[in-house]
XYZ file of C-alpha atoms in Angstrom:
560
model
C 13.119 13.408 -17.232
C 11.030 11.629 -19.905
C 12.410 11.706 -23.440
C 9.845 11.977 -26.250
C 10.711 10.675 -29.750
C 8.560 10.555 -32.872
C 9.067 9.931 -36.598
C 5.830 11.028 -38.302
C 3.393 13.927 -38.224
C 0.796 11.818 -36.402
C 3.357 10.745 -33.840
C 4.561 14.299 -33.421
C 1.007 15.487 -32.752
C 0.565 12.929 -29.957
C 4.061 13.702 -28.712
C 3.253 17.391 -28.470
C 0.034 16.659 -26.554
C 2.048 14.750 -23.978
C 4.711 17.473 -23.824
C 2.018 20.097 -23.241
C 0.463 18.008 -20.462
C 3.825 17.407 -18.730
C 5.986 20.465 -19.523
C 8.235 19.968 -16.495
C 8.653 16.203 -16.945
C 9.379 15.843 -20.644
C 11.979 16.740 -23.250
C 11.391 16.432 -26.991
C 14.224 14.892 -29.034
C 14.321 15.993 -32.660
C 16.466 14.781 -35.561
C 17.086 11.273 -36.911
C 15.166 8.729 -34.855
C 18.151 6.509 -34.130
C 20.220 9.399 -32.833
C 17.263 10.698 -30.799
C 16.667 7.314 -29.129
C 20.342 6.876 -28.285
C 20.574 10.366 -26.801
C 17.378 10.030 -24.781
C 18.365 6.563 -23.564
C 21.594 7.987 -22.134
C 20.117 11.177 -20.699
C 16.616 10.312 -19.435
C 15.081 8.079 -16.781
C 12.230 7.134 -19.131
C 11.354 7.266 -22.847
C 8.074 7.454 -24.734
C 8.595 6.502 -28.386
C 5.817 7.230 -30.842
C 7.026 4.403 -33.067
C 6.277 0.782 -33.864
C 7.409 -1.618 -31.131
C 9.586 -3.539 -33.608
C 11.464 -0.402 -34.542
C 12.022 0.522 -30.904
C 13.202 -3.013 -30.073
C 15.863 -2.831 -32.768
C 16.959 0.648 -31.675
C 17.240 0.013 -27.926
C 18.510 -3.598 -27.995
C 22.187 -2.612 -28.370
C 21.778 -0.078 -25.534
C 20.435 -2.417 -22.848
C 22.715 -3.097 -19.873
C 20.465 -4.529 -17.135
C 16.984 -4.240 -15.671
C 18.111 -2.144 -12.718
C 19.984 0.352 -14.884
C 17.913 0.680 -18.080
C 15.352 3.466 -18.394
C 11.694 2.571 -18.737
C 10.543 2.574 -22.366
C 6.944 2.970 -23.556
C 5.793 2.739 -27.193
C 2.718 4.495 -28.549
C 1.339 3.467 -31.936
C 0.587 5.847 -34.798
C -3.140 5.871 -34.054
C -2.610 6.619 -30.378
C -4.603 3.520 -29.424
C -2.082 1.721 -27.222
C 0.678 2.643 -24.774
C 2.926 -0.421 -24.534
C 5.304 -0.945 -21.618
C 8.306 -2.354 -23.494
C 11.385 -2.161 -21.238
C 11.834 -1.546 -17.503
C 8.293 -2.282 -16.433
C 9.112 -2.284 -12.729
C 12.612 -0.913 -12.171
C 12.253 1.712 -14.895
C 8.643 2.565 -14.049
C 7.414 1.808 -17.580
C 4.276 0.026 -16.406
C 3.047 3.022 -14.451
C 4.216 5.370 -17.209
C 2.136 3.429 -19.750
C -0.922 3.935 -17.552
C -0.203 7.653 -17.189
C 0.345 8.093 -20.930
C -2.907 6.231 -21.538
C -4.807 8.656 -19.317
C -3.426 11.708 -21.133
C -3.800 10.403 -24.678
C -6.852 8.182 -24.249
C -4.751 5.123 -25.133
C -5.093 1.627 -23.708
C -2.093 0.767 -21.502
C -0.559 -2.595 -22.417
C 1.343 -4.188 -19.520
C 2.591 -7.741 -19.879
C 4.622 -8.057 -16.669
C 3.343 -11.258 -15.060
C 2.682 -9.903 -11.562
C 0.880 -6.826 -12.903
C -1.244 -8.999 -15.174
C -2.691 -10.903 -12.193
C -2.691 -7.864 -9.877
C 0.105 -9.009 -7.568
C 2.552 -6.401 -6.267
C 5.978 -7.067 -7.717
C 8.586 -7.827 -5.086
C 10.841 -5.256 -6.732
C 8.151 -2.534 -6.577
C 7.685 -2.333 -2.803
C 10.072 0.630 -2.302
C 12.325 -1.684 -0.289
C 15.795 -2.919 -1.233
C 15.418 -6.522 -2.399
C 17.942 -9.348 -2.682
C 17.824 -12.999 -3.668
C 15.681 -15.100 -5.966
C 13.158 -12.461 -7.002
C 12.218 -14.274 -10.211
C 11.821 -17.669 -8.517
C 9.751 -16.434 -5.599
C 7.619 -14.260 -7.880
C 6.984 -17.261 -10.107
C 5.975 -19.311 -7.055
C 3.481 -16.622 -6.060
C 2.087 -16.580 -9.594
C 1.796 -20.377 -9.660
C -0.015 -20.485 -6.342
C 2.789 -22.337 -4.567
C 3.193 -21.900 -0.804
C 5.419 -18.910 -0.057
C 6.167 -18.187 3.598
C 6.590 -14.680 4.978
C 9.176 -14.345 7.751
C 8.776 -10.808 9.065
C 11.474 -10.109 11.635
C 10.445 -6.453 11.688
C 6.829 -5.255 11.611
C 6.366 -3.301 8.387
C 3.300 -2.139 6.378
C 3.559 -4.374 3.303
C 0.880 -4.534 0.586
C -1.183 -7.727 0.360
C 0.788 -10.812 -0.615
C -0.697 -14.331 -0.904
C 1.690 -15.840 1.649
C 1.426 -18.811 3.995
C 2.828 -19.761 7.400
C 5.095 -22.357 5.804
C 6.350 -22.905 2.276
C 9.188 -24.098 0.111
C 9.808 -20.463 -0.924
C 10.351 -17.606 1.525
C 10.040 -13.840 1.687
C 12.195 -12.634 4.563
C 11.747 -9.115 5.907
C 14.794 -8.246 7.980
C 17.353 -5.547 8.714
C 19.909 -8.195 9.731
C 23.061 -8.694 7.674
C 22.061 -12.032 6.131
C 22.367 -13.540 2.682
C 19.309 -14.749 0.861
C 19.087 -18.519 0.915
C 18.007 -20.644 -2.024
C 14.391 -19.937 -3.018
C 14.392 -16.868 -0.773
C 13.932 -13.135 -1.221
C 15.201 -10.738 1.422
C 13.408 -7.402 1.782
C 15.182 -4.626 3.662
C 12.872 -2.364 5.704
C 14.094 1.167 6.423
C 14.157 0.474 10.144
C 17.603 1.650 11.254
C 18.583 5.159 12.324
C 22.246 6.056 12.773
C 22.919 8.922 15.144
C 26.185 10.691 14.355
C 28.330 13.309 15.984
C 31.424 14.863 14.459
C 34.139 17.326 15.235
C 34.590 20.219 12.831
C 36.296 19.021 9.684
C 35.779 15.296 10.335
C 36.716 13.494 7.088
C 33.906 11.673 5.319
C 36.043 8.523 5.137
C 36.326 8.493 8.929
C 32.573 9.017 9.354
C 31.668 6.358 6.802
C 34.210 3.894 8.132
C 32.777 4.280 11.633
C 29.182 3.783 10.468
C 29.905 0.834 8.204
C 32.036 -0.860 10.845
C 29.376 -0.406 13.533
C 26.697 -1.897 11.301
C 28.866 -4.788 10.183
C 29.954 -5.754 13.697
C 26.354 -5.610 14.933
C 25.203 -7.780 12.035
C 22.995 -5.060 10.560
C 22.374 -4.264 6.880
C 23.388 -0.872 5.564
C 20.483 -1.116 3.107
C 18.075 -0.777 6.072
C 19.460 2.566 7.214
C 16.669 5.124 6.877
C 18.562 8.252 7.898
C 21.531 9.780 9.621
C 20.582 11.997 12.572
C 22.577 14.682 14.361
C 22.311 18.009 16.164
C 21.276 21.004 14.056
C 24.602 22.739 14.758
C 26.173 20.056 12.522
C 23.635 20.337 9.703
C 26.243 21.685 7.303
C 29.242 19.651 8.444
C 30.758 18.448 5.115
C 31.781 15.003 6.370
C 28.246 14.237 7.614
C 26.542 15.698 4.550
C 28.728 13.663 2.200
C 28.334 10.467 4.279
C 24.559 10.756 4.041
C 24.802 11.370 0.299
C 26.959 8.289 -0.252
C 24.622 6.150 1.845
C 21.652 7.504 -0.105
C 19.767 8.678 3.004
C 18.751 12.078 4.400
C 20.671 13.879 7.127
C 18.054 14.752 9.776
C 18.815 17.289 12.488
C 17.361 18.141 15.890
C 17.894 21.079 18.222
C 20.225 20.762 21.190
C 17.227 21.213 23.473
C 15.406 18.265 21.915
C 18.457 16.043 22.245
C 19.215 17.149 25.789
C 15.772 15.897 26.854
C 16.538 12.337 25.680
C 17.735 9.913 28.351
C 20.834 8.095 27.059
C 23.157 5.484 28.588
C 26.398 7.325 27.771
C 26.161 11.101 28.262
C 29.307 13.195 28.034
C 30.490 16.636 29.045
C 32.314 17.252 25.740
C 29.231 17.621 23.479
C 27.456 19.524 26.253
C 30.162 22.150 26.166
C 30.421 22.149 22.356
C 26.782 22.110 21.188
C 24.630 22.267 24.315
C 23.559 18.631 24.785
C 25.247 15.819 26.748
C 24.661 13.438 23.846
C 24.540 13.774 20.099
C 24.877 10.321 18.541
C 22.742 8.330 21.002
C 20.206 11.104 21.577
C 19.767 11.805 17.850
C 19.207 8.107 17.181
C 16.765 7.726 20.102
C 14.873 11.023 19.918
C 11.903 9.439 18.103
C 12.028 6.222 20.089
C 13.250 2.745 19.291
C 15.685 0.081 20.515
C 19.352 0.986 20.958
C 21.271 -1.729 19.100
C 24.706 -0.098 19.019
C 25.620 2.235 21.904
C 27.836 5.219 21.221
C 31.167 4.341 19.733
C 34.052 6.456 18.509
C 35.921 6.403 15.233
C 39.437 5.024 14.995
C 41.130 8.351 14.280
C 43.721 9.902 16.608
C 42.080 11.910 17.914
C 38.651 10.385 17.164
C 36.589 12.912 15.197
C 33.264 11.075 14.929
C 30.805 9.101 17.035
C 27.808 7.008 16.074
C 24.994 4.943 17.595
C 22.382 2.742 15.898
C 18.708 2.402 16.810
C 15.992 0.197 15.369
C 12.728 2.050 15.122
C 9.601 -0.088 14.982
C 7.775 -0.078 11.693
C 4.899 2.378 11.821
C 1.593 1.019 10.685
C -0.372 2.967 8.102
C -4.077 3.737 8.304
C -5.713 5.158 5.186
C -9.230 6.465 5.818
C -10.797 6.206 2.370
C -13.940 7.860 1.050
C -15.583 5.721 -1.638
C -17.822 8.468 -3.005
C -21.587 8.160 -3.481
C -21.486 4.737 -5.138
C -20.734 5.138 -8.837
C -17.423 3.565 -9.790
C -16.357 6.515 -11.926
C -16.724 8.796 -8.888
C -14.233 6.703 -6.915
C -11.001 8.704 -7.058
C -7.725 7.285 -8.418
C -6.130 7.964 -5.034
C -8.805 5.893 -3.305
C -8.210 3.014 -5.739
C -4.474 3.173 -5.072
C -5.013 2.983 -1.307
C -7.364 0.008 -1.679
C -4.685 -1.819 -3.673
C -1.981 -0.880 -1.199
C -3.779 -2.099 1.932
C -3.110 -5.566 3.303
C -6.116 -5.203 5.639
C -9.458 -3.671 4.657
C -12.011 -2.656 7.302
C -15.525 -1.558 6.422
C -19.285 -1.899 6.421
C -20.229 -5.057 4.559
C -22.288 -3.287 1.883
C -19.433 -0.880 1.159
C -16.945 -3.747 0.966
C -19.161 -5.356 -1.671
C -18.894 -2.177 -3.791
C -15.119 -2.416 -4.139
C -14.292 -6.062 -3.489
C -13.184 -6.554 -7.100
C -10.554 -3.799 -6.732
C -8.704 -5.523 -3.896
C -5.508 -7.412 -4.541
C -5.281 -11.144 -3.825
C -4.325 -11.747 -0.217
C -6.100 -8.708 1.213
C -7.615 -9.592 4.586
C -11.152 -8.220 4.958
C -12.733 -7.275 8.281
C -16.366 -6.420 7.554
C -19.367 -5.873 9.795
C -22.954 -4.639 9.601
C -24.734 -1.405 10.430
C -24.258 0.040 13.879
C -20.693 -1.184 14.437
C -18.854 2.038 13.586
C -16.840 2.228 16.798
C -15.847 -1.437 16.566
C -14.641 -0.951 12.982
C -12.658 2.133 13.975
C -10.983 0.301 16.844
C -10.227 -2.732 14.673
C -8.614 -0.570 11.977
C -6.408 1.259 14.469
C -5.407 -1.994 16.202
C -4.366 -3.549 12.882
C -2.314 -0.451 12.014
C -0.607 -0.607 15.403
C 0.601 -4.081 14.463
C 2.609 -2.462 11.668
C 0.172 -3.244 8.862
C -1.128 -1.210 5.936
C -4.829 -0.718 6.634
C -7.645 0.896 4.666
C -10.793 1.927 6.544
C -13.569 2.699 4.090
C -16.701 4.820 4.245
C -19.183 6.150 1.745
C -18.987 9.658 0.335
C -16.146 11.443 2.074
C -14.900 9.451 5.059
C -14.629 12.674 7.054
C -18.294 13.659 6.590
C -20.669 11.697 8.842
C -18.419 8.680 8.315
C -15.466 6.737 9.703
C -12.704 9.326 9.951
C -13.930 10.866 13.212
C -14.189 7.652 15.282
C -10.951 6.313 13.796
C -8.915 9.423 14.541
C -10.410 9.581 18.020
C -8.906 6.109 18.603
C -5.577 6.708 16.867
C -2.516 8.147 18.588
C 0.768 9.341 17.106
C 2.205 5.812 16.954
C 0.723 5.191 13.477
C 0.649 7.125 10.217
C -2.819 8.285 9.177
C -3.708 9.296 5.631
C -7.048 10.836 4.681
C -8.357 10.145 1.166
C -11.198 12.518 0.241
C -14.281 11.328 -1.578
C -17.277 12.883 -3.335
C -19.880 13.542 -0.634
C -23.593 12.815 -0.945
C -24.308 16.547 -0.784
C -22.011 17.228 -3.738
C -23.339 14.308 -5.759
C -26.933 15.372 -5.130
C -26.092 19.004 -5.843
C -24.619 18.125 -9.236
C -27.792 16.238 -10.133
C -30.095 19.072 -9.028
C -28.119 21.851 -10.719
C -26.246 24.329 -8.540
C -28.061 24.529 -5.197
C -24.800 24.955 -3.253
C -23.604 27.940 -5.287
C -23.428 30.130 -2.198
C -22.960 29.553 1.527
C -24.429 26.276 2.687
C -24.448 23.854 5.581
C -24.985 20.108 6.056
C -26.972 18.860 9.049
C -27.673 15.260 10.030
C -31.153 14.728 11.452
C -30.156 11.486 13.163
C -30.399 11.887 16.915
C -28.727 8.545 17.668
C -25.467 10.294 18.625
C -26.560 13.935 18.905
C -29.426 15.136 21.141
C -32.362 16.544 19.209
C -32.131 19.813 21.147
C -28.658 20.380 19.659
C -29.820 19.475 16.139
C -32.791 21.822 16.446
C -30.559 24.730 17.485
C -28.373 24.128 14.444
C -31.359 24.025 12.078
C -32.737 27.216 13.590
C -29.353 28.947 13.264
C -29.089 27.917 9.606
C -32.623 29.160 8.978
C -31.931 32.537 10.581
C -28.623 32.845 8.701
C -30.355 32.149 5.360
C -28.044 29.253 4.518
C -28.835 26.554 1.995
C -29.318 23.383 4.064
C -28.591 19.800 3.048
C -30.169 17.230 5.368
C -28.374 13.914 5.818
C -30.133 10.935 7.440
C -33.451 12.761 7.060
C -35.932 10.006 7.921
C -36.066 6.329 8.856
C -38.710 3.917 10.053
C -37.985 4.756 13.653
C -37.364 8.474 13.085
C -40.264 9.980 11.182
C -40.990 13.293 12.955
C -37.572 15.003 12.774
C -37.748 16.005 9.095
C -41.188 17.674 9.354
C -39.989 19.503 12.457
C -36.834 20.734 10.686
C -38.787 21.823 7.616
C -41.185 23.699 9.859
C -38.319 25.643 11.403
C -37.043 26.616 7.946
C -40.578 27.608 6.896
C -40.596 30.246 9.620
C -37.914 32.107 7.657
C -38.502 31.106 4.013
C -41.341 31.312 1.550
C -43.495 28.254 0.833
C -42.217 28.363 -2.758
C -38.580 27.915 -1.701
C -37.073 25.219 -3.981
C -36.280 21.871 -2.381
C -34.283 19.138 -4.099
C -34.786 15.485 -3.198
C -32.208 12.961 -4.464
C -32.249 9.263 -3.635
C -29.255 6.965 -4.267
C -27.262 9.685 -6.004
C -25.044 8.295 -8.811
C -26.275 4.715 -8.381
C -28.254 2.709 -10.943
C -31.567 3.340 -9.140
C -30.926 7.065 -8.736
C -33.980 9.305 -8.606
C -34.284 13.060 -8.233
C -37.067 15.585 -8.120
C -37.477 19.292 -7.533
C -40.310 20.458 -5.313
C -40.990 23.289 -2.839
C -40.857 23.737 0.895
C -44.643 23.675 1.106
C -45.170 20.739 -1.269
C -42.538 18.302 0.026
C -44.092 15.180 1.524
C -41.701 13.871 4.204
C -43.194 10.381 3.825
C -41.462 10.108 0.421
C -38.008 10.465 2.031
C -35.855 7.724 3.551
C -32.269 7.168 4.773
C -30.973 6.802 1.212
C -32.190 10.308 0.399
C -30.496 13.691 0.574
C -32.799 16.716 0.968
C -31.464 20.143 -0.054
C -33.491 23.211 0.934
C -32.658 26.456 -0.837
C -32.191 29.878 0.760
C -34.241 32.994 -0.026
C -32.250 33.574 -3.230
C -32.476 30.007 -4.600
C -34.494 29.705 -7.794
C -35.722 27.056 -10.200
C -34.291 27.905 -13.606
C -35.073 25.669 -16.599
C -35.935 22.817 -14.273
C -32.733 23.164 -12.273
C -32.164 24.317 -8.713
C -29.800 27.315 -8.659
C -28.492 29.427 -5.792
C -26.891 32.586 -7.295
C -23.472 33.719 -6.145
C -24.668 37.314 -6.125
C -22.311 38.582 -8.831
C -22.934 42.231 -9.568
C -23.007 41.611 -13.300
C -25.957 39.274 -12.715
C -28.060 41.930 -11.014
C -31.133 43.027 -12.930
C -30.899 46.598 -14.276
C -33.031 49.156 -12.475
């Protein structure tokens, strides 16, 4: 919950705007400001104070206990010009909150955290438990000193300016080790603990078994991602409470799923009780991995719990990102976030140039020229399979005549794939022309490099007969000059010569151009590969210089 505190009418007005925008996230604190701040500080994860920073400093100073425990605090000035991240920039989420508040109120976010200021991911913001000299290693990264990355487990980290060797170290490990001097230890969520339990097994017995197994194997409890068991034990109190205390989910599988897993130590007892010869080992291994701790029993008499520990390999992450038609303000916030998250970027060189300034320092770039789509797709998938965070970029929407199809054809279920939608060329052109896509429409590429012309022609003819608005991608190039006239001729068999046609070149870019013509008047020689051609249906009209395809609302029908 975010506590909102104000002292003046102007502050209250801004406060109420934020409360209206986030009704489920915020709580307004009324009354004397000091009392309101103290109450919100104790009850909320974050605060937004519509007060001077000096006043907030004096009010919260006596309440501070430590950076990992304090809520994030953001100050907004009386004029609503700035949203200042004051306390808990990383741990309390104040930096991101300042940006969010800025978007709602039109204020400039002010973030002074050193790593954020130079666009480096903070070591305490990676969603991984962190130990050791965070301040010292972060300072070394900021100062450009050599920081070595020792990754004992493959894991999709964001870009970090690291070296093979260095006097400072970032160590990524699930081993039970202490951070050395000038070292940070990051704990990946790579361990799965399979657990079985008799009815009524005490939580202390379950926890003691798990913690002892991890300790003796030299494994860190902070790297446990989940407890896993058979679904018949989903509500077993000892298992539920053990998962809660460890801060991980309790994941369950059916007896049939577990029975299909080959394990080194099957047993007749669980087979008779829940229908599978193994619970602990099978539940840990069901999604693959390396068995580090075979099944072991608790120390009770009789033993009421079993556990096994598996290390699952870090899954690489492939984000297929649509960059939109070219204008920076049509690049979505989600796309920007994925570009900043990726440690490897793969894309066409001209698209890389569009967003190079958005990449974080240390991002590795794999770029190539036109005609290398399959090579880029394979490279992106291969990098993700190495456990890396990869962004594969394409123009418009990556799923529309772009990189998503070849990439997903290469990818298997051993990596995570995230699709990030973008504004397509058809949508960008349509917005410029008016509303040509107001009713049913279809997009057809006239490039026959990958699709036989006979197939393309059948699709154009079907769209013509169905009276669909048609947007032509890749309409004409130096080597392909006859396809567009042929396609227009097919449409002309079913539509009047006066049918509106919109022609948009470089939609949303600085050299954008657009014109409205007709099916009979369009000169195909004026069209190139940077152009989108939209042909209306029999209902499409030019209204006040705009291309409009009516929805067919009854209230728009002309009276008889």
